[in-house]
Tab-separated table of C-alpha atoms in Angstrom:
chain	number	residue	atom	x	y	z
A	1	UNK	CA	-13.109	-1.338	-23.903
A	2	UNK	CA	-12.825	-0.857	-20.149
A	3	UNK	CA	-15.908	-2.817	-19.073
A	4	UNK	CA	-14.894	-5.851	-21.133
A	5	UNK	CA	-11.359	-5.550	-19.777
A	6	UNK	CA	-12.565	-5.557	-16.145
A	7	UNK	CA	-14.780	-8.592	-16.773
A	8	UNK	CA	-11.797	-10.419	-18.277
A	9	UNK	CA	-9.646	-9.353	-15.319
A	10	UNK	CA	-12.138	-10.815	-12.846
A	11	UNK	CA	-12.554	-13.998	-14.892
A	12	UNK	CA	-8.862	-14.700	-15.579
A	13	UNK	CA	-7.385	-13.262	-12.317
A	14	UNK	CA	-3.775	-12.544	-13.363
A	15	UNK	CA	-0.952	-12.562	-10.806
A	16	UNK	CA	-0.117	-8.922	-11.520
A	17	UNK	CA	-1.260	-5.966	-13.670
A	18	UNK	CA	1.180	-3.543	-15.329
A	19	UNK	CA	-0.788	-0.399	-16.025
A	20	UNK	CA	0.104	2.708	-18.037
A	21	UNK	CA	-1.330	5.937	-16.649
A	22	UNK	CA	-1.929	7.463	-20.103
A	23	UNK	CA	-4.758	5.352	-21.526
A	24	UNK	CA	-7.153	6.489	-24.279
A	25	UNK	CA	-10.591	6.011	-22.682
A	26	UNK	CA	-9.906	6.086	-18.939
A	27	UNK	CA	-6.707	7.166	-17.206
A	28	UNK	CA	-4.643	4.582	-15.351
A	29	UNK	CA	-5.458	6.087	-11.949
A	30	UNK	CA	-9.164	5.451	-12.533
A	31	UNK	CA	-8.458	1.926	-13.819
A	32	UNK	CA	-6.354	1.211	-10.712
A	33	UNK	CA	-9.116	2.523	-8.445
A	34	UNK	CA	-11.676	0.325	-10.233
A	35	UNK	CA	-9.443	-2.757	-9.907
A	36	UNK	CA	-8.979	-2.029	-6.180
A	37	UNK	CA	-12.742	-1.943	-5.587
A	38	UNK	CA	-13.090	-5.630	-6.368
A	39	UNK	CA	-9.618	-7.182	-6.311
A	40	UNK	CA	-6.304	-7.290	-4.474
A	41	UNK	CA	-4.333	-8.135	-7.649
A	42	UNK	CA	-1.057	-6.186	-7.421
A	43	UNK	CA	-0.772	-3.251	-9.836
A	44	UNK	CA	2.459	-1.679	-11.076
A	45	UNK	CA	1.928	1.708	-12.707
A	46	UNK	CA	4.151	2.629	-15.616
A	47	UNK	CA	4.213	6.251	-16.729
A	48	UNK	CA	6.080	9.302	-17.912
A	49	UNK	CA	4.509	11.315	-15.057
A	50	UNK	CA	7.315	11.619	-12.522
A	51	UNK	CA	6.110	14.385	-10.193
A	52	UNK	CA	5.837	13.455	-6.503
A	53	UNK	CA	2.110	14.248	-6.619
A	54	UNK	CA	1.581	11.727	-9.451
A	55	UNK	CA	3.600	9.041	-7.667
A	56	UNK	CA	1.709	9.588	-4.416
A	57	UNK	CA	-1.618	9.558	-6.304
A	58	UNK	CA	-0.725	6.224	-7.916
A	59	UNK	CA	0.276	4.675	-4.605
A	60	UNK	CA	-2.803	6.034	-2.871
A	61	UNK	CA	-5.030	4.536	-5.577
A	62	UNK	CA	-3.619	1.183	-4.524
A	63	UNK	CA	-0.682	0.587	-6.865
A	64	UNK	CA	2.049	-1.623	-5.425
A	65	UNK	CA	4.760	0.180	-7.359
A	66	UNK	CA	5.181	3.184	-9.656
A	67	UNK	CA	7.856	3.171	-12.358
A	68	UNK	CA	8.617	6.252	-14.435
A	69	UNK	CA	9.682	6.254	-18.083
A	70	UNK	CA	12.241	5.833	-19.431
A	71	UNK	CA	13.008	2.646	-17.539
A	72	UNK	CA	15.220	-0.368	-18.007
A	73	UNK	CA	13.421	-3.656	-18.787
A	74	UNK	CA	15.696	-5.257	-16.163
A	75	UNK	CA	14.458	-2.788	-13.532
A	76	UNK	CA	10.829	-3.504	-14.477
A	77	UNK	CA	11.451	-7.259	-14.243
A	78	UNK	CA	13.147	-6.841	-10.838
A	79	UNK	CA	10.223	-4.773	-9.547
A	80	UNK	CA	7.713	-7.363	-10.852
A	81	UNK	CA	9.628	-10.143	-9.078
A	82	UNK	CA	9.759	-8.119	-5.855
A	83	UNK	CA	6.006	-7.449	-5.888
A	84	UNK	CA	5.203	-11.100	-6.603
A	85	UNK	CA	7.649	-12.317	-3.937
A	86	UNK	CA	6.163	-9.926	-1.383
A	87	UNK	CA	2.677	-11.146	-2.299
A	88	UNK	CA	3.678	-14.823	-1.881
A	89	UNK	CA	5.261	-14.259	1.514
A	90	UNK	CA	2.781	-11.634	2.718
A	91	UNK	CA	0.202	-14.104	4.038
A	92	UNK	CA	2.804	-16.204	5.860
A	93	UNK	CA	4.450	-13.285	7.666
A	94	UNK	CA	2.881	-12.567	11.043
A	95	UNK	CA	-0.643	-13.676	10.176
A	96	UNK	CA	-2.161	-13.205	13.632
A	97	UNK	CA	-5.030	-10.733	13.914
A	98	UNK	CA	-4.241	-7.571	15.891
A	99	UNK	CA	-7.077	-6.443	18.178
A	100	UNK	CA	-7.288	-2.880	19.454
A	101	UNK	CA	-10.298	-1.584	21.377
A	102	UNK	CA	-12.870	-2.324	18.668
A	103	UNK	CA	-10.508	-2.297	15.664
A	104	UNK	CA	-9.081	-5.485	14.126
A	105	UNK	CA	-6.214	-5.726	11.642
A	106	UNK	CA	-6.452	-8.972	9.630
A	107	UNK	CA	-3.164	-9.592	7.740
A	108	UNK	CA	-4.388	-12.748	5.972
A	109	UNK	CA	-7.443	-10.944	4.604
A	110	UNK	CA	-5.552	-7.658	4.157
A	111	UNK	CA	-8.436	-5.996	5.941
A	112	UNK	CA	-9.091	-3.578	8.799
A	113	UNK	CA	-12.458	-3.609	10.541
A	114	UNK	CA	-14.015	-1.299	13.104
A	115	UNK	CA	-16.912	-3.153	14.628
A	116	UNK	CA	-18.895	-4.381	11.613
A	117	UNK	CA	-17.428	-1.834	9.179
A	118	UNK	CA	-14.509	-2.549	6.849
A	119	UNK	CA	-12.099	0.383	6.468
A	120	UNK	CA	-11.211	1.043	2.820
A	121	UNK	CA	-7.389	1.189	2.810
A	122	UNK	CA	-4.969	1.042	-0.099
A	123	UNK	CA	-2.433	-1.829	-0.010
A	124	UNK	CA	0.313	0.619	1.016
A	125	UNK	CA	-1.783	2.113	3.805
A	126	UNK	CA	-2.599	-1.360	5.097
A	127	UNK	CA	1.068	-2.404	5.062
A	128	UNK	CA	2.109	0.762	6.935
A	129	UNK	CA	-0.588	0.229	9.578
A	130	UNK	CA	0.202	-3.468	9.997
A	131	UNK	CA	3.959	-2.836	10.104
A	132	UNK	CA	3.601	-0.252	12.884
A	133	UNK	CA	0.875	-2.089	14.841
A	134	UNK	CA	2.822	-5.373	15.031
A	135	UNK	CA	5.222	-3.769	17.524
A	136	UNK	CA	3.501	-1.065	19.543
A	137	UNK	CA	5.909	1.448	21.049
A	138	UNK	CA	8.717	0.733	18.561
A	139	UNK	CA	9.828	3.752	16.551
A	140	UNK	CA	10.476	3.295	12.819
A	141	UNK	CA	12.195	5.758	10.516
A	142	UNK	CA	10.609	6.608	7.196
A	143	UNK	CA	13.365	4.620	5.454
A	144	UNK	CA	12.592	1.544	7.565
A	145	UNK	CA	8.913	1.865	6.693
A	146	UNK	CA	9.716	2.217	2.971
A	147	UNK	CA	12.020	-0.832	3.098
A	148	UNK	CA	9.380	-2.862	4.940
A	149	UNK	CA	6.463	-2.081	2.631
A	150	UNK	CA	8.247	-1.625	-0.706
A	151	UNK	CA	11.517	-3.540	-0.429
A	152	UNK	CA	15.104	-2.452	0.214
A	153	UNK	CA	16.448	0.198	-2.118
A	154	UNK	CA	13.044	1.392	-3.318
A	155	UNK	CA	13.204	5.111	-4.087
A	156	UNK	CA	10.326	7.056	-2.521
A	157	UNK	CA	10.547	10.453	-0.886
A	158	UNK	CA	9.992	10.807	2.864
A	159	UNK	CA	7.121	13.111	1.969
A	160	UNK	CA	5.294	10.243	0.214
A	161	UNK	CA	5.278	8.253	3.487
A	162	UNK	CA	4.082	11.344	5.389
A	163	UNK	CA	1.220	11.834	2.925
A	164	UNK	CA	0.182	8.188	3.246
A	165	UNK	CA	0.251	8.367	7.053
A	166	UNK	CA	-1.926	11.512	6.982
A	167	UNK	CA	-4.423	9.711	4.723
A	168	UNK	CA	-4.303	6.609	6.909
A	169	UNK	CA	-4.990	8.605	10.086
A	170	UNK	CA	-7.938	10.286	8.386
A	171	UNK	CA	-9.455	6.942	7.319
A	172	UNK	CA	-8.979	5.476	10.802
A	173	UNK	CA	-10.856	8.356	12.438
A	174	UNK	CA	-10.454	8.195	16.240
A	175	UNK	CA	-8.012	5.279	15.869
A	176	UNK	CA	-5.675	7.511	13.856
A	177	UNK	CA	-4.332	8.883	17.149
A	178	UNK	CA	-2.587	5.527	17.705
A	179	UNK	CA	-0.126	6.374	14.908
A	180	UNK	CA	2.223	8.838	16.565
A	181	UNK	CA	4.826	11.050	14.912
A	182	UNK	CA	8.247	10.910	16.549
A	183	UNK	CA	9.819	14.225	15.627
A	184	UNK	CA	13.032	13.911	13.636
A	185	UNK	CA	12.774	10.114	13.377
A	186	UNK	CA	9.527	8.736	11.979
A	187	UNK	CA	6.456	6.988	13.372
A	188	UNK	CA	5.323	4.526	16.003
A	189	UNK	CA	2.092	2.810	16.951
A	190	UNK	CA	1.121	3.865	20.465
A	191	UNK	CA	1.946	1.266	23.096
A	192	UNK	CA	-1.350	0.032	24.527
A	193	UNK	CA	0.094	-0.871	27.956
């Protein structure tokens, strides 16, 4: 019963949620979206759907990771450890707020604000934005971005990063222009000097 499950989730606040996409009453994408509306608990999606579009959809809904079946229990355990380790160290790493002409990026709160408005970003979108904005002018390849936000050796197509950057630019509105494409290499955050 989804509503009872969400109440329990809020009450018990687990360290991590492993979520199957194929659920009987509500699909896993919708469950992930609902969790994201009120919580930053990391979600790992587990599914037989292995198309790029499904993977991108899961990540855009706010999943930290997306594992396709069949999978090795050792791989699942390694991914769980990586997500939890990243979560533990995430607040400590470069926690200073980045200010940019009316936009603030708050790493400790995992939040982006424009004036009084909070921008609704997925965890992956936030990590991409923060990673690029920490060093304006530096160019990062798609592989570097994947390694930084997902961990070394994580298998995601370049296209998945491109799709997330397009979505991120759209959500940032006028500030989206600060994320520049460097043809043949990757992306950079525009140097504000």
